[in-house]
Amino acid sequence: MPKTGDVIADKYRIEQLIGVGGMGAVFSAIHQFTGKRVALKWMLPELAKDADAVARFMREAHASGRISHPNVVDVYDVGQHAGSYFLVMEFLQGEPLTSALARRDLTPAEVLTPLLPAMRGVAAAHRQGVIHRDLKPDNIFLAYEEDGVRREAKVLDFGISKLSNEDQPNMRLTRTGAVVGTPYYMSPEQIRGSHTLDKRADVYAFGVIVYEALTGQVPFHAETYGALVLEIATGTPRPPDDIVPLPPHLSRVLLRAMGRDMAPRYP
């Protein structure tokens, strides 16, 4: 793993570790020649020998490179160094939506203010033939300027996205080698491992995110993965306005977005 002061690929000087996730560690770094601060995502060494893990890691750069939108994190560079792989991304200050949701109850306006721009970012991805497939609060980042003024949300991590030129997407682009995505936010067709996913899988995930943000709970919950799959595949969400006071039309929007069948969802 890089250390403070290390120079990666003769260009990026490591400042400090920002965080560690399932696929890699993220560092702040400075471009040696331009002085620009970037985020450098370093693939965990134990995964760098796994071809499927490398494919997922590189996919993030490939998918993000198709998209130019202020609500999608920019990926500037990708490379290999000291036996591992790295991505160079836009440096962001702020917090994931997960942290904001954990602190307090939010009004519909407070929920939708950051999420509508994130939806615009995903819509831009859809126009470029990219389906995210792993939308969740952890992958929506609420960015701030240095003076504390909030910028619009950024969508992160296209590592398991589906590209439109793939006839048979690699279904092993997760560490488990099972289905792709985070179970609570996965549509019924995605959790079945369908190869025919389209952008309505992301519509479903946004429905779940907004549902959770407003009610404090996900629409389906179970003690085991198998039971959760069954709930998502066969169950019907409790109307969110039965849980918290909401405008009825907003409740109807969420239920349509989370339709069990793809056809009635928003296109």
Tab-separated table of C-alpha atoms in Angstrom:
chain	number	residue	atom	x	y	z
A	1	MET	CA	0.000	0.000	0.000
A	2	PRO	CA	1.280	3.528	-0.703
A	3	LYS	CA	2.627	5.641	2.131
A	4	THR	CA	2.612	9.384	2.673
A	5	GLY	CA	5.204	10.944	0.388
A	6	ASP	CA	5.278	8.085	-2.133
A	7	VAL	CA	5.096	9.149	-5.778
A	8	ILE	CA	2.846	6.953	-7.914
A	9	ALA	CA	3.572	6.563	-11.646
A	10	ASP	CA	6.041	9.482	-11.452
A	11	LYS	CA	3.099	11.878	-11.148
A	12	TYR	CA	1.004	11.604	-7.984
A	13	ARG	CA	2.487	12.310	-4.554
A	14	ILE	CA	0.490	10.686	-1.754
A	15	GLU	CA	-0.711	13.057	0.988
A	16	GLN	CA	-2.794	10.908	3.325
A	17	LEU	CA	-5.182	7.977	3.585
A	18	ILE	CA	-8.834	9.043	3.337
A	19	GLY	CA	-10.591	5.703	3.733
A	20	VAL	CA	-10.630	1.992	2.955
A	21	GLY	CA	-13.444	0.088	1.230
A	22	GLY	CA	-14.080	-3.404	-0.044
A	23	MET	CA	-12.102	-2.925	-3.254
A	24	GLY	CA	-9.463	-0.375	-2.394
A	25	ALA	CA	-8.005	2.384	-0.281
A	26	VAL	CA	-8.509	6.042	-1.197
A	27	PHE	CA	-5.758	8.608	-0.694
A	28	SER	CA	-5.539	12.311	-1.283
A	29	ALA	CA	-2.659	13.057	-3.623
A	30	ILE	CA	-1.083	15.983	-5.453
A	31	HIS	CA	-0.205	15.941	-9.145
A	32	GLN	CA	3.528	16.658	-9.197
A	33	PHE	CA	3.409	18.961	-12.204
A	34	THR	CA	0.076	20.782	-11.985
A	35	GLY	CA	-0.300	20.902	-8.195
A	36	LYS	CA	-3.899	19.728	-8.506
A	37	ARG	CA	-5.260	17.713	-5.588
A	38	VAL	CA	-6.867	14.430	-6.615
A	39	ALA	CA	-8.283	11.312	-4.985
A	40	LEU	CA	-6.233	8.215	-5.778
A	41	LYS	CA	-8.066	4.908	-5.393
A	42	TRP	CA	-5.562	2.084	-4.879
A	43	MET	CA	-6.688	-1.481	-5.432
A	44	LEU	CA	-6.126	-3.687	-2.405
A	45	PRO	CA	-3.037	-5.843	-3.079
A	46	GLU	CA	-4.808	-9.119	-2.310
A	47	LEU	CA	-7.360	-8.347	-5.058
A	48	ALA	CA	-4.860	-7.248	-7.695
A	49	LYS	CA	-4.212	-10.923	-8.584
A	50	ASP	CA	-7.932	-11.643	-9.107
A	51	ALA	CA	-8.891	-11.118	-12.749
A	52	ASP	CA	-12.575	-10.509	-11.944
A	53	ALA	CA	-11.716	-7.956	-9.273
A	54	VAL	CA	-9.370	-6.153	-11.661
A	55	ALA	CA	-12.127	-6.138	-14.304
A	56	ARG	CA	-14.523	-4.488	-11.873
A	57	PHE	CA	-11.880	-1.951	-10.854
A	58	MET	CA	-11.084	-1.022	-14.445
A	59	ARG	CA	-14.770	-0.909	-15.337
A	60	GLU	CA	-15.192	2.075	-13.048
A	61	ALA	CA	-12.762	4.067	-15.195
A	62	HIS	CA	-14.296	2.818	-18.440
A	63	ALA	CA	-17.878	3.598	-17.435
A	64	SER	CA	-17.108	6.949	-15.842
A	65	GLY	CA	-15.080	7.953	-18.886
A	66	ARG	CA	-18.264	7.817	-20.986
A	67	ILE	CA	-20.037	10.336	-18.757
A	68	SER	CA	-19.389	14.059	-18.459
A	69	HIS	CA	-21.811	15.501	-15.943
A	70	PRO	CA	-21.446	17.700	-12.834
A	71	ASN	CA	-23.284	15.113	-10.711
A	72	VAL	CA	-21.013	12.190	-11.596
A	73	VAL	CA	-17.533	11.973	-10.090
A	74	ASP	CA	-14.809	12.550	-12.686
A	75	VAL	CA	-12.187	9.844	-13.269
A	76	TYR	CA	-9.033	11.377	-14.760
A	77	ASP	CA	-6.562	8.542	-15.063
A	78	VAL	CA	-5.988	4.829	-14.539
A	79	GLY	CA	-2.747	2.922	-14.262
A	80	GLN	CA	-0.611	0.204	-12.742
A	81	HIS	CA	2.146	0.697	-10.192
A	82	ALA	CA	4.145	-1.641	-7.950
A	83	GLY	CA	2.042	-4.669	-8.850
A	84	SER	CA	-1.334	-3.052	-8.227
A	85	TYR	CA	-3.794	-0.779	-10.026
A	86	PHE	CA	-5.044	2.716	-9.303
A	87	LEU	CA	-7.684	5.216	-10.407
A	88	VAL	CA	-7.227	8.965	-10.211
A	89	MET	CA	-10.458	10.785	-9.490
A	90	GLU	CA	-11.874	14.179	-8.672
A	91	PHE	CA	-11.097	15.098	-5.061
A	92	LEU	CA	-14.282	15.692	-3.063
A	93	GLN	CA	-14.883	17.041	0.420
A	94	GLY	CA	-18.087	16.157	2.205
A	95	GLU	CA	-19.901	12.994	3.237
A	96	PRO	CA	-21.941	10.135	1.794
A	97	LEU	CA	-25.717	10.392	1.933
A	98	THR	CA	-25.600	7.528	4.462
A	99	SER	CA	-24.078	9.844	7.070
A	100	ALA	CA	-26.633	12.593	6.501
A	101	LEU	CA	-29.514	10.134	6.790
A	102	ALA	CA	-28.161	8.720	10.055
A	103	ARG	CA	-28.176	12.062	11.847
A	104	ARG	CA	-31.801	13.204	11.740
A	105	ASP	CA	-35.241	12.927	10.202
A	106	LEU	CA	-35.427	14.741	6.883
A	107	THR	CA	-38.371	16.461	5.285
A	108	PRO	CA	-39.264	15.513	1.706
A	109	ALA	CA	-37.646	18.745	0.484
A	110	GLU	CA	-34.423	18.001	2.383
A	111	VAL	CA	-34.323	14.513	0.884
A	112	LEU	CA	-35.084	15.515	-2.682
A	113	THR	CA	-32.786	18.561	-2.809
A	114	PRO	CA	-29.602	16.429	-3.093
A	115	LEU	CA	-31.230	13.408	-4.726
A	116	LEU	CA	-32.724	15.145	-7.766
A	117	PRO	CA	-29.254	16.251	-8.986
A	118	ALA	CA	-27.962	12.713	-8.378
A	119	MET	CA	-30.831	11.428	-10.507
A	120	ARG	CA	-29.780	13.841	-13.255
A	121	GLY	CA	-26.272	12.374	-13.086
A	122	VAL	CA	-27.593	8.840	-13.474
A	123	ALA	CA	-29.860	9.980	-16.321
A	124	ALA	CA	-26.726	11.303	-18.059
A	125	ALA	CA	-25.125	7.885	-17.572
A	126	HIS	CA	-28.189	6.230	-19.097
A	127	ARG	CA	-27.915	8.472	-22.149
A	128	GLN	CA	-24.381	7.131	-22.621
A	129	GLY	CA	-25.536	3.530	-22.322
A	130	VAL	CA	-24.345	3.017	-18.734
A	131	ILE	CA	-26.579	1.416	-16.073
A	132	HIS	CA	-25.132	1.919	-12.595
A	133	ARG	CA	-26.579	-1.214	-10.895
A	134	ASP	CA	-25.279	-0.331	-7.412
A	135	LEU	CA	-27.099	2.831	-6.407
A	136	LYS	CA	-27.306	3.194	-2.629
A	137	PRO	CA	-26.776	5.980	-0.076
A	138	ASP	CA	-23.053	5.134	0.210
A	139	ASN	CA	-22.630	5.868	-3.501
A	140	ILE	CA	-24.248	9.313	-3.397
A	141	PHE	CA	-21.747	11.835	-2.068
A	142	LEU	CA	-22.794	15.221	-0.689
A	143	ALA	CA	-19.886	17.430	-1.664
A	144	TYR	CA	-18.904	20.705	0.018
A	145	GLU	CA	-16.652	23.565	-0.979
A	146	GLU	CA	-13.706	24.438	1.280
A	147	ASP	CA	-15.772	27.221	2.883
A	148	GLY	CA	-18.486	24.711	3.827
A	149	VAL	CA	-20.976	25.675	1.121
A	150	ARG	CA	-22.708	22.560	-0.191
A	151	ARG	CA	-22.205	21.601	-3.803
A	152	GLU	CA	-24.594	19.298	-5.592
A	153	ALA	CA	-24.464	15.567	-4.995
A	154	LYS	CA	-22.050	13.331	-6.899
A	155	VAL	CA	-22.753	9.748	-7.942
A	156	LEU	CA	-19.839	7.403	-7.199
A	157	ASP	CA	-18.621	3.895	-8.028
A	158	PHE	CA	-19.540	2.605	-11.452
A	159	GLY	CA	-17.529	-0.546	-10.738
A	160	ILE	CA	-20.381	-2.965	-11.458
A	161	SER	CA	-22.151	-0.899	-14.061
A	162	LYS	CA	-23.550	-2.487	-17.213
A	163	LEU	CA	-22.470	-1.024	-20.544
A	164	SER	CA	-24.788	-1.019	-23.515
A	165	ASN	CA	-22.288	-2.795	-25.811
A	166	GLU	CA	-22.213	-5.883	-23.594
A	167	ASP	CA	-24.356	-8.767	-24.765
A	168	GLN	CA	-23.440	-10.938	-21.788
A	169	PRO	CA	-22.191	-8.836	-18.861
A	170	ASN	CA	-19.787	-10.539	-16.490
A	171	MET	CA	-21.936	-11.646	-13.572
A	172	ARG	CA	-18.884	-12.261	-11.389
A	173	LEU	CA	-17.941	-8.619	-10.883
A	174	THR	CA	-18.512	-8.815	-7.144
A	175	ARG	CA	-16.302	-10.336	-4.505
A	176	THR	CA	-18.876	-13.015	-3.780
A	177	GLY	CA	-19.197	-14.077	-7.403
A	178	ALA	CA	-22.990	-14.124	-6.967
A	179	VAL	CA	-25.323	-11.331	-8.013
A	180	VAL	CA	-24.187	-7.755	-8.533
A	181	GLY	CA	-25.408	-4.903	-6.374
A	182	THR	CA	-26.384	-4.265	-2.767
A	183	PRO	CA	-29.399	-6.455	-1.918
A	184	TYR	CA	-31.691	-3.912	-0.233
A	185	TYR	CA	-31.601	-1.631	-3.282
A	186	MET	CA	-31.773	-4.284	-5.997
A	187	SER	CA	-34.777	-4.665	-8.258
A	188	PRO	CA	-36.494	-8.064	-8.536
A	189	GLU	CA	-34.993	-8.682	-11.973
A	190	GLN	CA	-31.515	-7.749	-10.756
A	191	ILE	CA	-31.663	-9.936	-7.675
A	192	ARG	CA	-32.601	-12.852	-9.941
A	193	GLY	CA	-29.396	-12.226	-11.898
A	194	SER	CA	-31.184	-11.347	-15.122
A	195	HIS	CA	-28.998	-10.484	-18.120
A	196	THR	CA	-31.693	-8.199	-19.529
A	197	LEU	CA	-31.421	-5.339	-17.041
A	198	ASP	CA	-32.109	-1.853	-18.282
A	199	LYS	CA	-32.145	1.591	-16.691
A	200	ARG	CA	-35.340	0.788	-14.782
A	201	ALA	CA	-33.142	-1.141	-12.317
A	202	ASP	CA	-31.631	2.226	-11.354
A	203	VAL	CA	-35.113	3.773	-11.174
A	204	TYR	CA	-36.056	1.050	-8.675
A	205	ALA	CA	-32.930	1.720	-6.589
A	206	PHE	CA	-33.676	5.442	-6.403
A	207	GLY	CA	-37.198	4.590	-5.262
A	208	VAL	CA	-35.754	2.537	-2.408
A	209	ILE	CA	-33.263	5.265	-1.472
A	210	VAL	CA	-35.971	7.931	-1.263
A	211	TYR	CA	-38.295	5.529	0.597
A	212	GLU	CA	-35.573	4.845	3.168
A	213	ALA	CA	-34.617	8.496	3.476
A	214	LEU	CA	-38.218	9.511	4.217
A	215	THR	CA	-39.350	6.602	6.403
A	216	GLY	CA	-36.118	5.535	8.095
A	217	GLN	CA	-36.476	1.959	6.830
A	218	VAL	CA	-35.971	0.010	3.640
A	219	PRO	CA	-39.117	-1.411	2.009
A	220	PHE	CA	-37.972	-5.028	2.405
A	221	HIS	CA	-35.979	-6.490	5.269
A	222	ALA	CA	-35.229	-10.067	6.283
A	223	GLU	CA	-32.879	-11.993	8.551
A	224	THR	CA	-31.211	-13.970	5.751
A	225	TYR	CA	-30.207	-13.251	2.190
A	226	GLY	CA	-32.527	-15.951	0.852
A	227	ALA	CA	-35.492	-14.541	2.736
A	228	LEU	CA	-34.688	-11.046	1.476
A	229	VAL	CA	-34.578	-12.284	-2.131
A	230	LEU	CA	-38.031	-13.827	-1.636
A	231	GLU	CA	-39.421	-10.625	-0.130
A	232	ILE	CA	-38.127	-8.475	-2.991
A	233	ALA	CA	-39.275	-10.945	-5.647
A	234	THR	CA	-42.789	-11.490	-4.300
A	235	GLY	CA	-43.615	-8.840	-1.715
A	236	THR	CA	-45.318	-5.450	-1.923
A	237	PRO	CA	-43.807	-2.463	-0.089
A	238	ARG	CA	-45.850	-0.889	2.654
A	239	PRO	CA	-47.003	2.516	1.368
A	240	PRO	CA	-44.560	5.069	2.793
A	241	ASP	CA	-47.380	7.438	3.800
A	242	ASP	CA	-48.590	4.679	6.132
A	243	ILE	CA	-45.292	5.010	8.012
A	244	VAL	CA	-44.739	8.785	8.067
A	245	PRO	CA	-46.874	11.753	6.998
A	246	LEU	CA	-46.211	12.349	3.303
A	247	PRO	CA	-48.055	13.966	0.433
A	248	PRO	CA	-50.068	11.104	-1.134
A	249	HIS	CA	-48.740	11.862	-4.622
A	250	LEU	CA	-45.155	11.398	-3.409
A	251	SER	CA	-46.073	8.038	-1.919
A	252	ARG	CA	-47.590	6.993	-5.253
A	253	VAL	CA	-44.442	8.063	-7.118
A	254	LEU	CA	-42.259	5.883	-4.900
A	255	LEU	CA	-44.514	2.844	-5.198
A	256	ARG	CA	-44.512	3.149	-8.983
A	257	ALA	CA	-40.712	3.506	-9.054
A	258	MET	CA	-40.450	0.310	-6.968
A	259	GLY	CA	-42.892	-1.693	-9.062
A	260	ARG	CA	-42.173	-5.428	-8.933
A	261	ASP	CA	-42.555	-5.640	-12.685
A	262	MET	CA	-40.420	-3.437	-14.902
A	263	ALA	CA	-43.190	-2.235	-17.214
A	264	PRO	CA	-45.112	0.089	-14.838
A	265	ARG	CA	-41.952	1.805	-13.547
A	266	TYR	CA	-40.881	5.174	-14.847
A	267	PRO	CA	-38.909	4.625	-18.065
